[in-house]
Coordinates of C-alpha atoms in Angstrom, one line a residue:
M1 CA 14.8 -18.2 -33.1
D2 CA 16.4 -20.2 -36.0
I3 CA 20.0 -19.9 -37.1
T4 CA 19.1 -17.5 -39.9
G5 CA 17.2 -15.3 -37.5
A6 CA 20.0 -15.3 -35.0
A7 CA 22.5 -14.4 -37.6
F8 CA 20.4 -11.5 -38.7
V9 CA 20.1 -10.2 -35.2
V10 CA 23.9 -10.5 -34.7
M11 CA 24.6 -8.8 -38.0
A12 CA 22.1 -6.0 -37.2
A13 CA 23.7 -5.5 -33.8
I14 CA 27.2 -5.2 -35.4
I15 CA 26.0 -2.7 -38.0
C16 CA 24.2 -0.6 -35.5
S17 CA 27.3 -0.7 -33.3
V18 CA 29.5 0.5 -36.2
F19 CA 27.2 3.5 -36.8
G20 CA 26.6 4.2 -33.1
I21 CA 23.0 3.2 -33.2
P22 CA 21.7 1.3 -30.1
F23 CA 20.1 -2.1 -30.9
T24 CA 18.3 -4.7 -29.0
A25 CA 16.3 -7.7 -30.1
A26 CA 13.2 -6.1 -28.5
E27 CA 13.7 -3.0 -30.6
N28 CA 13.9 -5.1 -33.7
E29 CA 10.5 -6.5 -32.9
G30 CA 8.8 -3.2 -32.4
P31 CA 8.0 -1.1 -29.4
F32 CA 6.0 -2.3 -26.4
E33 CA 2.8 -0.3 -25.9
V34 CA 0.1 -0.2 -23.3
R35 CA -3.0 1.9 -23.6
I36 CA -5.5 1.7 -20.8
A37 CA -9.1 3.1 -20.9
C38 CA -9.4 3.9 -17.2
G39 CA -12.7 2.9 -15.7
S40 CA -13.8 0.9 -18.8
T41 CA -14.9 -2.7 -18.6
V42 CA -14.4 -3.4 -22.4
D43 CA -11.6 -3.2 -24.9
S44 CA -11.9 -0.7 -27.8
V45 CA -10.2 0.6 -30.9
A46 CA -9.6 4.2 -31.8
L47 CA -11.0 4.6 -35.3
E48 CA -8.6 7.4 -36.4
T49 CA -5.3 5.7 -35.3
G50 CA -6.3 2.0 -35.1
Y51 CA -4.7 1.8 -31.7
N52 CA -6.0 -0.8 -29.3
W53 CA -7.2 0.4 -25.9
S54 CA -7.5 -2.2 -23.1
K55 CA -10.2 -2.2 -20.5
D56 CA -9.1 -0.9 -17.1
R57 CA -6.6 -3.1 -15.3
G58 CA -3.7 -3.1 -12.9
Y59 CA -5.2 -0.6 -10.4
T60 CA -5.2 -0.9 -6.6
G61 CA -8.7 0.5 -5.9
G62 CA -11.1 3.2 -6.9
S63 CA -14.4 3.3 -8.8
S64 CA -15.5 4.0 -12.4
A65 CA -17.5 7.1 -13.5
P66 CA -18.6 8.6 -16.8
L67 CA -16.2 10.9 -18.7
N68 CA -18.0 14.1 -19.6
V69 CA -15.5 15.6 -22.0
T70 CA -13.9 14.3 -25.3
N71 CA -10.5 12.7 -24.9
R72 CA -8.6 14.0 -27.9
I73 CA -6.1 11.1 -27.6
A74 CA -8.9 8.6 -28.2
P75 CA -12.4 10.1 -28.7
Q76 CA -14.2 6.7 -28.2
L77 CA -13.2 6.6 -24.5
N78 CA -16.1 7.6 -22.1
T79 CA -15.1 6.5 -18.6
L80 CA -12.6 7.5 -15.9
R81 CA -11.3 6.0 -12.6
Y82 CA -11.4 8.0 -9.4
F83 CA -10.1 7.3 -5.9
E84 CA -12.0 8.3 -2.8
I85 CA -10.6 8.8 0.6
T86 CA -11.9 5.3 1.6
D87 CA -9.6 3.9 -1.0
G88 CA -6.6 5.4 0.8
P89 CA -4.5 8.5 0.2
D90 CA -2.3 6.8 -2.3
N91 CA -3.5 4.6 -5.2
C92 CA -1.5 3.1 -8.0
Y93 CA -1.5 1.4 -11.3
N94 CA 1.1 -1.5 -11.5
I95 CA 1.7 -2.5 -15.1
S96 CA 4.2 -5.2 -16.2
V97 CA 6.5 -4.0 -18.9
P98 CA 9.9 -5.0 -20.3
S99 CA 12.8 -3.0 -19.0
G100 CA 13.4 -0.1 -21.3
H101 CA 12.8 3.6 -22.0
Y102 CA 9.2 4.8 -21.9
L103 CA 6.9 7.8 -22.5
V104 CA 4.1 7.7 -20.0
R105 CA 1.1 9.9 -20.8
F106 CA -2.0 10.8 -18.7
F107 CA -5.3 12.4 -19.5
F108 CA -7.0 13.9 -16.4
S109 CA -10.6 14.8 -16.0
F110 CA -13.5 15.0 -13.5
G111 CA -17.2 15.2 -13.3
A112 CA -20.4 15.2 -11.2
E113 CA -20.3 11.6 -10.1
D114 CA -16.6 11.4 -9.1
N115 CA -16.0 14.9 -7.7
G116 CA -19.4 16.7 -7.6
G117 CA -18.2 18.8 -10.5
R118 CA -15.4 20.4 -8.4
E119 CA -11.8 20.4 -9.5
P120 CA -9.7 17.9 -7.6
I121 CA -6.2 18.7 -6.5
F122 CA -3.6 15.8 -6.4
E123 CA -0.1 14.7 -7.4
V124 CA 1.3 12.0 -9.6
S125 CA 4.5 9.9 -9.2
L126 CA 6.3 7.5 -11.5
E127 CA 8.5 4.8 -10.0
G128 CA 8.5 6.7 -6.6
T129 CA 9.4 10.1 -8.1
L130 CA 7.0 13.0 -8.0
V131 CA 6.5 14.3 -11.5
H132 CA 3.1 16.1 -11.8
S133 CA 1.2 18.4 -9.5
L134 CA -2.3 19.4 -10.4
A135 CA -2.6 22.8 -8.7
P136 CA -5.7 24.9 -8.2
G137 CA -7.0 26.2 -11.6
W138 CA -5.4 23.4 -13.7
S139 CA -8.6 22.6 -15.4
S140 CA -9.0 26.1 -16.8
I141 CA -6.3 25.4 -19.4
D142 CA -7.1 22.5 -21.7
S143 CA -3.5 21.5 -22.2
N144 CA -3.1 20.9 -18.4
A145 CA -5.4 17.9 -18.7
Y146 CA -2.6 16.1 -20.6
A147 CA 0.7 15.3 -19.0
E148 CA 3.6 13.1 -20.1
S149 CA 7.1 12.1 -18.8
L150 CA 10.0 10.1 -20.2
L151 CA 11.9 7.7 -17.9
H152 CA 13.7 4.4 -17.9
I153 CA 12.0 1.4 -16.2
T154 CA 14.4 -1.3 -15.1
D155 CA 12.4 -3.5 -12.6
G156 CA 9.9 -5.0 -15.0
A157 CA 6.9 -3.0 -13.9
A158 CA 5.7 0.6 -14.3
T159 CA 4.3 1.9 -11.0
V160 CA 2.1 5.0 -11.5
C161 CA 0.6 6.5 -8.3
F162 CA -1.9 9.2 -7.5
H163 CA -1.6 11.0 -4.2
S164 CA -4.5 12.8 -2.7
A165 CA -4.0 16.4 -1.4
G166 CA -7.2 16.3 0.6
H167 CA -9.1 18.4 -2.0
G168 CA -11.3 16.1 -4.1
N169 CA -10.8 12.6 -5.5
P170 CA -7.8 12.0 -7.9
A171 CA -9.2 11.0 -11.3
I172 CA -7.6 9.6 -14.4
A173 CA -9.3 9.0 -17.8
S174 CA -6.5 7.3 -19.8
L175 CA -3.0 6.0 -19.2
E176 CA -0.4 5.2 -21.9
I177 CA 3.0 3.6 -21.5
L178 CA 4.8 3.7 -24.9
Q179 CA 8.3 2.4 -25.5
L180 CA 11.1 4.6 -27.0
Y181 CA 14.6 3.8 -28.1
V182 CA 16.9 3.3 -25.2
D183 CA 19.1 6.2 -26.1
A184 CA 16.3 8.6 -27.2
Y185 CA 16.8 12.1 -25.8
N186 CA 20.2 11.1 -24.6
M187 CA 21.8 14.1 -22.7
G188 CA 25.1 12.4 -22.3
S189 CA 26.6 9.3 -20.7
S190 CA 24.1 7.6 -18.3
A191 CA 22.4 10.9 -17.3
N192 CA 19.0 9.8 -18.5
L193 CA 18.9 6.7 -16.3
N194 CA 18.9 8.9 -13.2
V195 CA 16.3 11.4 -14.2
V196 CA 12.7 11.8 -15.3
M197 CA 12.1 14.2 -18.2
R198 CA 8.8 15.9 -17.6
T199 CA 7.4 17.4 -20.9
V200 CA 6.8 21.1 -20.4
K201 CA 6.0 22.0 -24.0
R202 CA 6.4 20.5 -27.5
V203 CA 5.8 22.9 -30.4
S204 CA 5.7 22.4 -34.2
A205 CA 6.3 26.0 -35.4
G206 CA 4.2 27.1 -38.3
A207 CA 2.0 24.0 -38.2
E208 CA -1.7 24.7 -39.1
E209 CA -3.0 22.5 -36.3
S210 CA -1.9 20.5 -33.3
G211 CA -1.7 16.8 -33.5
F212 CA -0.2 13.5 -32.3
G213 CA 2.7 11.7 -34.1
S214 CA 0.3 9.2 -35.5
R215 CA -1.6 12.0 -37.3
V216 CA 1.6 13.2 -39.0
R217 CA 3.0 9.7 -39.8
G218 CA 5.4 9.6 -36.9
D219 CA 7.6 6.6 -36.4
E220 CA 6.2 3.9 -34.1
W221 CA 9.2 4.3 -31.8
G222 CA 8.4 8.0 -31.4
G223 CA 5.9 7.5 -28.6
D224 CA 3.1 9.1 -30.6
R225 CA 4.2 12.5 -29.1
H226 CA 1.8 15.4 -29.3
W227 CA 3.0 18.5 -31.2
A228 CA 1.2 21.8 -30.5
T229 CA 1.0 24.5 -33.2
D230 CA 2.5 27.9 -32.2
Q231 CA 0.0 29.9 -34.2
D232 CA -2.0 30.8 -31.0
L233 CA 0.5 29.8 -28.4
F234 CA 3.8 31.5 -27.4
V235 CA 4.7 34.0 -30.1
S236 CA 5.4 37.3 -28.5
G237 CA 6.4 40.6 -29.9
C238 CA 6.1 40.7 -33.6
A239 CA 3.9 38.1 -35.2
G240 CA 5.8 35.4 -37.0
E241 CA 5.1 34.1 -40.6
A242 CA 4.4 30.5 -41.2
I243 CA 6.2 28.8 -44.1
H244 CA 5.6 25.2 -45.5
T245 CA 7.0 22.8 -47.9
L246 CA 6.0 19.5 -49.4
A247 CA 9.6 18.6 -50.2
R248 CA 11.1 15.5 -48.5
I249 CA 13.4 16.1 -45.6
S250 CA 16.4 13.9 -45.0
N251 CA 18.0 12.9 -41.7
F252 CA 14.8 13.3 -39.7
G253 CA 14.2 9.7 -38.6
N254 CA 17.5 8.3 -37.6
P255 CA 17.4 6.3 -34.4
P256 CA 17.5 6.8 -31.5
N257 CA 16.0 10.3 -32.0
V258 CA 13.2 9.7 -34.5
Y259 CA 10.9 12.6 -35.3
P260 CA 8.0 13.1 -37.7
E261 CA 9.1 14.5 -41.0
A262 CA 6.1 16.9 -40.8
I263 CA 7.7 19.0 -38.0
Y264 CA 10.5 19.9 -40.4
Q265 CA 8.2 20.7 -43.3
S266 CA 6.8 23.8 -41.6
A267 CA 8.5 26.7 -39.8
T268 CA 8.0 30.2 -38.3
T269 CA 10.2 33.0 -39.6
I270 CA 10.5 36.7 -38.8
G271 CA 12.2 39.7 -40.2
T272 CA 15.9 40.6 -39.9
T273 CA 15.4 43.3 -37.4
S274 CA 13.3 41.4 -34.9
K275 CA 13.6 38.4 -32.7
L276 CA 11.2 35.5 -32.3
S277 CA 10.5 34.5 -28.7
Y278 CA 8.5 31.7 -27.0
T279 CA 7.7 31.9 -23.3
V280 CA 7.0 28.8 -21.2
S281 CA 5.8 28.7 -17.6
V282 CA 8.2 26.6 -15.4
Q283 CA 9.1 25.8 -11.8
P284 CA 11.9 28.1 -10.6
N285 CA 15.4 26.8 -9.6
Q286 CA 15.2 23.7 -11.8
N287 CA 17.1 22.4 -14.8
Y288 CA 15.5 22.3 -18.2
S289 CA 16.5 20.4 -21.3
V290 CA 15.9 22.4 -24.5
W291 CA 15.7 20.6 -27.8
L292 CA 15.6 22.7 -31.0
H293 CA 14.7 21.4 -34.5
F294 CA 15.7 23.0 -37.7
A295 CA 15.7 22.4 -41.5
E296 CA 16.2 25.0 -44.2
I297 CA 13.0 24.9 -46.2
H298 CA 12.8 28.4 -47.6
P299 CA 13.4 28.4 -51.4
W300 CA 15.6 31.5 -51.2
I301 CA 18.1 30.1 -48.7
T302 CA 20.3 27.7 -50.7
G303 CA 23.7 28.0 -49.2
P304 CA 25.7 28.9 -46.0
N305 CA 25.9 32.4 -44.6
M306 CA 22.4 33.3 -45.8
R307 CA 20.6 32.7 -42.6
V308 CA 22.5 33.1 -39.3
F309 CA 21.0 33.6 -35.8
D310 CA 21.7 33.2 -32.1
V311 CA 19.5 31.5 -29.5
M312 CA 19.0 33.0 -26.1
A313 CA 17.5 31.5 -22.9
N314 CA 16.2 34.2 -20.5
G315 CA 18.7 36.6 -22.0
A316 CA 21.7 34.2 -21.7
L317 CA 23.4 32.9 -24.9
L318 CA 22.4 29.3 -25.5
F319 CA 23.7 28.8 -29.1
Q320 CA 25.7 31.3 -31.2
G321 CA 25.9 31.8 -34.9
I322 CA 23.6 29.0 -36.0
D323 CA 23.8 28.5 -39.8
I324 CA 21.6 25.5 -40.6
V325 CA 22.9 24.9 -44.2
K326 CA 26.5 25.3 -43.1
I327 CA 26.1 22.8 -40.2
V328 CA 24.3 20.0 -42.1
G329 CA 25.7 20.7 -45.6
E330 CA 22.5 21.3 -47.6
P331 CA 18.9 22.6 -47.4
F332 CA 16.0 20.2 -46.5
K333 CA 18.1 18.3 -44.1
A334 CA 17.1 18.0 -40.4
L335 CA 19.2 19.4 -37.5
T336 CA 18.6 18.9 -33.8
L337 CA 20.4 20.8 -31.1
N338 CA 20.2 20.2 -27.3
K339 CA 21.3 22.1 -24.2
T340 CA 20.4 22.1 -20.5
V341 CA 19.8 25.3 -18.7
M342 CA 19.1 26.3 -15.1
V343 CA 16.1 28.5 -14.7
T344 CA 15.8 30.6 -11.6
S345 CA 12.5 32.4 -12.5
S346 CA 9.0 31.1 -13.1
N347 CA 9.3 31.6 -16.9
L348 CA 11.6 30.3 -19.6
T349 CA 11.9 32.6 -22.6
I350 CA 13.6 31.2 -25.7
S351 CA 14.5 33.8 -28.2
F352 CA 15.9 33.5 -31.7
V353 CA 17.9 36.6 -32.6
A354 CA 18.8 37.4 -36.2
V355 CA 22.5 37.9 -37.0
K356 CA 22.3 37.7 -40.8
G357 CA 19.0 37.3 -42.7
P358 CA 15.7 36.4 -41.0
V359 CA 15.5 33.8 -38.2
A360 CA 13.5 30.6 -38.6
V361 CA 12.6 27.7 -36.3
N362 CA 10.8 24.5 -37.1
A363 CA 10.1 22.9 -33.7
L364 CA 11.2 23.0 -30.1
E365 CA 10.8 20.8 -27.0
V366 CA 11.3 21.8 -23.3
F367 CA 11.6 19.2 -20.5
Q368 CA 12.0 19.6 -16.8
I369 CA 14.8 17.4 -15.6
I370 CA 13.7 15.8 -12.3
P371 CA 16.3 13.7 -10.5
R372 CA 15.0 10.2 -9.9
G373 CA 14.0 9.8 -6.2
Y374 CA 15.6 7.0 -4.2
E375 CA 13.3 4.0 -3.6
T376 CA 12.8 1.8 -0.7
Q377 CA 14.8 -1.4 -0.4
D378 CA 13.0 -4.2 -2.4
E379 CA 13.1 -6.6 0.5
T380 CA 11.3 -4.1 2.7
V381 CA 8.7 -3.3 0.1
W382 CA 7.7 -7.0 -0.4
A383 CA 7.7 -7.6 3.3
L384 CA 5.4 -4.7 4.0
H385 CA 3.0 -5.9 1.2
D386 CA 2.9 -9.3 3.0
I387 CA 2.3 -7.6 6.3
K388 CA -0.5 -5.5 4.8
H389 CA -2.4 -8.7 4.0
S390 CA -1.6 -10.6 7.2
L391 CA -2.8 -7.7 9.3
Q392 CA -5.9 -7.3 7.1
L393 CA -5.2 -3.6 6.8
P394 CA -8.3 -1.4 6.1
S395 CA -8.4 0.0 2.5
R396 CA -8.6 3.5 3.9
L397 CA -4.9 3.3 4.9
G398 CA -3.8 2.6 1.3
W399 CA -0.4 1.1 1.5
N400 CA 0.1 1.1 -2.3
G401 CA 3.2 1.7 -4.3
D402 CA 6.5 2.5 -2.5
P403 CA 6.2 2.9 1.3
C404 CA 8.8 5.7 1.5
A405 CA 8.7 7.3 -1.9
P406 CA 8.0 10.0 -2.9
P407 CA 9.1 11.3 0.5
L408 CA 6.2 13.7 0.6
H409 CA 3.8 10.8 0.5
P410 CA 4.9 8.0 2.8
W411 CA 2.4 5.3 3.8
E412 CA 0.0 6.0 6.6
G413 CA 1.6 4.9 9.9
V414 CA 5.0 4.4 8.4
S415 CA 8.1 6.4 9.2
C416 CA 11.2 6.2 6.9
A417 CA 14.9 7.1 7.1
F418 CA 17.5 7.2 4.3
D419 CA 20.5 4.9 4.2
S420 CA 23.1 6.9 2.3
K421 CA 25.5 4.0 2.1
A422 CA 22.9 1.7 0.5
G423 CA 21.3 4.6 -1.5
A424 CA 17.8 3.5 -0.5
W425 CA 15.0 4.2 2.0
F426 CA 14.3 1.9 4.9
V427 CA 11.4 1.8 7.3
S428 CA 12.3 2.9 10.8
A429 CA 8.9 2.8 12.5
V430 CA 5.4 1.4 12.0
N431 CA 2.5 2.9 14.1
L432 CA -0.9 1.3 13.6
N433 CA -2.3 1.8 17.0
N434 CA -6.1 1.5 17.1
E435 CA -6.6 1.1 13.4
G436 CA -9.1 -1.8 13.5
L437 CA -6.6 -4.5 12.4
R438 CA -8.3 -7.9 12.5
G439 CA -5.7 -10.3 11.1
Q440 CA -2.5 -11.9 12.5
I441 CA 0.9 -10.5 13.2
G442 CA 2.6 -12.9 10.8
D443 CA 6.3 -13.7 10.6
T444 CA 7.6 -11.3 8.0
W445 CA 8.7 -8.5 10.3
P446 CA 12.3 -9.6 10.6
A447 CA 12.7 -8.5 6.9
L448 CA 12.5 -5.0 8.2
R449 CA 16.1 -5.2 9.4
K450 CA 16.3 -1.6 10.6
L451 CA 12.9 -1.3 12.2
Q452 CA 13.2 0.6 15.5
A453 CA 9.6 0.9 16.8
L454 CA 6.4 -1.1 16.2
N455 CA 3.0 -0.2 17.7
L456 CA 0.1 -2.6 16.9
S457 CA -1.7 -2.0 20.2
N458 CA -5.5 -1.6 20.7
N459 CA -6.5 -3.7 17.7
F460 CA -8.2 -7.1 17.2
L461 CA -5.1 -9.2 16.3
E462 CA -5.2 -12.9 16.9
G463 CA -2.8 -15.8 16.8
E464 CA 0.7 -16.3 18.2
I465 CA 3.8 -14.2 18.3
S466 CA 6.5 -16.0 16.4
S467 CA 8.9 -13.2 15.4
F468 CA 10.8 -10.1 16.7
G469 CA 13.3 -12.1 18.8
N470 CA 16.2 -11.5 16.4
M471 CA 15.4 -7.9 15.5
T472 CA 18.3 -6.2 17.2
S473 CA 17.4 -2.7 16.1
L474 CA 14.0 -2.8 17.8
T475 CA 13.7 -0.4 20.7
S476 CA 9.9 -0.3 21.2
L477 CA 7.4 -3.2 20.8
L478 CA 3.8 -2.5 21.7
L479 CA 1.4 -5.3 21.2
N480 CA -0.9 -4.8 24.1
D481 CA -4.8 -4.8 24.1
N482 CA -5.3 -7.4 21.4
F483 CA -6.4 -11.1 21.3
L484 CA -3.0 -12.7 20.9
S485 CA -2.6 -16.2 22.4
G486 CA 0.0 -18.9 23.0
E487 CA 3.3 -18.9 24.7
L488 CA 5.5 -15.8 24.2
P489 CA 8.8 -17.0 22.7
G490 CA 11.7 -16.7 25.1
A491 CA 13.7 -14.5 22.7
V492 CA 10.9 -12.1 22.5
G493 CA 10.3 -12.1 26.3
A494 CA 14.0 -11.3 26.7
L495 CA 13.8 -8.1 24.6
P496 CA 13.5 -5.8 27.7
I497 CA 16.8 -7.2 28.9
R498 CA 18.4 -5.6 25.8
G499 CA 16.6 -2.3 26.6
T500 CA 13.5 -2.7 24.3
I501 CA 10.4 -1.1 25.7
M502 CA 7.8 -3.9 25.4
N503 CA 4.1 -4.1 26.3
V504 CA 2.1 -7.3 25.6
T505 CA -0.5 -6.9 28.4
N506 CA -4.3 -7.4 28.0
N507 CA -3.9 -10.4 25.6
P508 CA -6.1 -13.0 27.5
G509 CA -4.6 -16.1 25.9
L510 CA -1.0 -15.0 26.0
C511 CA 1.5 -16.5 28.6
G512 CA 5.2 -16.9 29.1
I513 CA 8.1 -14.8 30.3
G514 CA 7.1 -11.5 31.9
I515 CA 3.4 -12.3 31.8
R516 CA 2.5 -15.4 33.7
P517 CA 3.5 -19.0 33.7
C518 CA 1.7 -20.8 31.0
S519 CA 0.4 -23.3 33.7
T520 CA -1.3 -20.5 35.6
M521 CA -4.4 -19.8 33.6
P522 CA -6.9 -17.0 34.1
L523 CA -10.4 -17.8 35.4
S524 CA -12.0 -17.8 32.0
V525 CA -9.5 -20.2 30.7
K526 CA -9.8 -22.4 33.8
L527 CA -13.6 -22.5 33.4
A528 CA -13.2 -23.5 29.8
V529 CA -10.8 -26.3 30.7
T530 CA -13.1 -27.5 33.5
L531 CA -16.1 -27.6 31.2
S532 CA -14.0 -29.4 28.6
L533 CA -12.8 -32.0 31.2
T534 CA -16.4 -32.6 32.6
A535 CA -17.8 -33.0 29.1
G536 CA -15.0 -35.5 28.4
L537 CA -15.6 -37.5 31.6
I538 CA -19.4 -37.7 30.8
C539 CA -18.6 -39.0 27.4
L540 CA -16.1 -41.5 28.8
V541 CA -18.6 -42.9 31.4
G542 CA -21.4 -43.0 28.9
G543 CA -19.2 -44.8 26.4
G544 CA -18.3 -47.4 29.0
I545 CA -21.9 -48.2 29.8
F546 CA -22.7 -48.5 26.2
C547 CA -19.8 -50.8 25.5
W548 CA -20.8 -53.1 28.5
K549 CA -24.4 -53.4 27.3
R550 CA -23.2 -54.1 23.8
K551 CA -20.9 -56.8 25.0
I552 CA -23.8 -58.6 26.8
A553 CA -26.0 -58.4 23.7
I554 CA -23.2 -59.8 21.6
T555 CA -22.4 -62.8 23.9
R556 CA -26.0 -63.8 24.8
P557 CA -26.7 -66.3 21.9
H558 CA -23.6 -68.4 22.9
R559 CA -25.0 -69.4 26.4
H560 CA -26.8 -72.9 27.1
H561 CA -30.6 -72.4 27.1
R562 CA -30.9 -74.1 30.4
D563 CA -28.7 -71.6 32.0
V564 CA -31.0 -68.8 31.2
P565 CA -33.4 -68.0 34.1
Y566 CA -36.6 -68.3 32.1
A567 CA -35.4 -71.6 30.5
K568 CA -34.7 -73.0 34.0
A569 CA -38.2 -72.2 35.2
R570 CA -39.8 -73.7 32.2
T571 CA -37.8 -77.0 32.6
T572 CA -38.8 -77.4 36.3
F573 CA -42.5 -76.9 35.5
V574 CA -42.4 -79.6 32.7
R575 CA -40.6 -82.0 35.1
D576 CA -43.3 -81.6 37.8
V577 CA -46.1 -82.2 35.4
Q578 CA -44.4 -85.3 34.1
L579 CA -44.0 -86.7 37.6
A580 CA -47.6 -86.1 38.4
R581 CA -48.6 -88.0 35.3
N582 CA -46.5 -90.9 36.3
V583 CA -48.0 -91.1 39.7
L584 CA -51.6 -91.1 38.4
Q585 CA -50.8 -93.7 35.8
N586 CA -49.3 -96.0 38.4
H587 CA -52.3 -95.5 40.6
F588 CA -54.9 -96.4 38.1
S589 CA -53.1 -99.3 36.6
R590 CA -53.1 -101.4 39.8
P591 CA -56.1 -103.9 40.4
A592 CA -58.9 -102.5 42.4
P593 CA -58.8 -103.6 46.1
A594 CA -61.6 -105.9 47.5
Y595 CA -64.2 -104.1 49.3
H596 CA -65.6 -105.6 52.6
Q597 CA -69.1 -105.0 53.4
V598 CA -69.4 -103.0 56.4
M599 CA -72.4 -103.4 58.4
P600 CA -73.9 -100.4 59.8
F601 CA -73.2 -100.0 63.5
N602 CA -76.1 -100.7 65.6
P603 CA -75.7 -100.1 69.2
Y604 CA -78.8 -101.9 70.1

């Protein structure tokens, strides 16, 4: 950012501070938005809104299936993602987002391929807090297919998890994560940081049809909220009359609570002798935040004391003597009121009771206030994710999201306890006996500082044991019936002295304290060593003979020819022939001897 830009940001921050408007550089750049077409392999654009929808990403498992109904958020979407039991009981989306305040919206559906046409039952959590439960019969009411919640995300990632209830496969067709102003729907101090606001109902009274904020020119920081008409919704008792205006409304879009102008340009009114009531189904014994929107748009109401009414919640006074013009100073100016109520029954009825003149209401919103659940310590979460990979955990066990939150859905084989001092969950035990693990134990376990019991017996784990020695909280360590090898570290072998129950038997290659001396090897190991030594000796002798012959072959050309046996024989033969020639030559060169005539002997 250049100096001019920096000066602008500083000046904007000062101005917003003076007027009590929250400001950040990110908000000046526009809201962060993620829209995911679950199950899709391509990006797309919604023709009506122009919003970009990304192909499916950030999920931990599952499969894609066709979407058999029209998604009214984005009609071009035609797929969904579903999670079978083989994907594990808990599956999540993990989406990187800047820290901030977000509206998270879902569209649920199911079909023949993903659920055999049967309605699945499951629950949804945000950042480890359970926020939505799809109970039996949810699909019979169209509005139940859409759900949204508001929450602050401070760790740089939105974690959205779907928890199987054992009845069908959880299925999700679209997921939206839309940034709001940090102080939007502020209920006072830092209360919003510690809660999730689950949208129960949002109504635009007198509107001709329902629609999203984008359809009624809502502000981009408004989260594209859906506003339902009340014409066929909650009106009970006497039927209300819808009124409309095309006049401009002031004060409707001031941050942080920005609303579409259109919700103030229509209203439902009723006579002076009646009350206008809306009834919403809720979970009993919970707190609910009620937001009421008003603007005087009737041409006959021009000043104060002409329209005055009370607002009741289940018969209890919520607001008394509301006079819209008197409060805001003039007609056609927006007014928003908010109050939190405890509801002990399964219904919340909001009634507008006339005091003077007819009552009128423009819009209302009801949110369930869900306290944020405590999460597991970060170090523990990261350690368990490393352990998941080192153990080669089967996908059917899941191990996605937070290992301990929500408390109703801990990871398979994981037991948790709450540390009230730290304000976080920790893992107290891991039991993965006979789960088909085929990896290695790894060395990340000491990060689970408060682990008391570990059972990895009856699996196919290999490698050495290099940890556990310094885990002072460990009271039970069962690693028997695996394929572990090497020498057991002394600190681990000494654990029973500290009172730890330990079993490392039936690991053929393991030796050390409490097992057997590493010099005393089992028969199978001895046989392997003997065969190895024999093979080595054969190689050594063979190598010696080869080297000896090689040496002879190399040195042969440097010996005198006469020293070689065949050369000696040839030389002797030549010498003998030469001597014979000399003898003959000497014999025939001498003069012939004189011959004496010999008379024949005659005896007579």
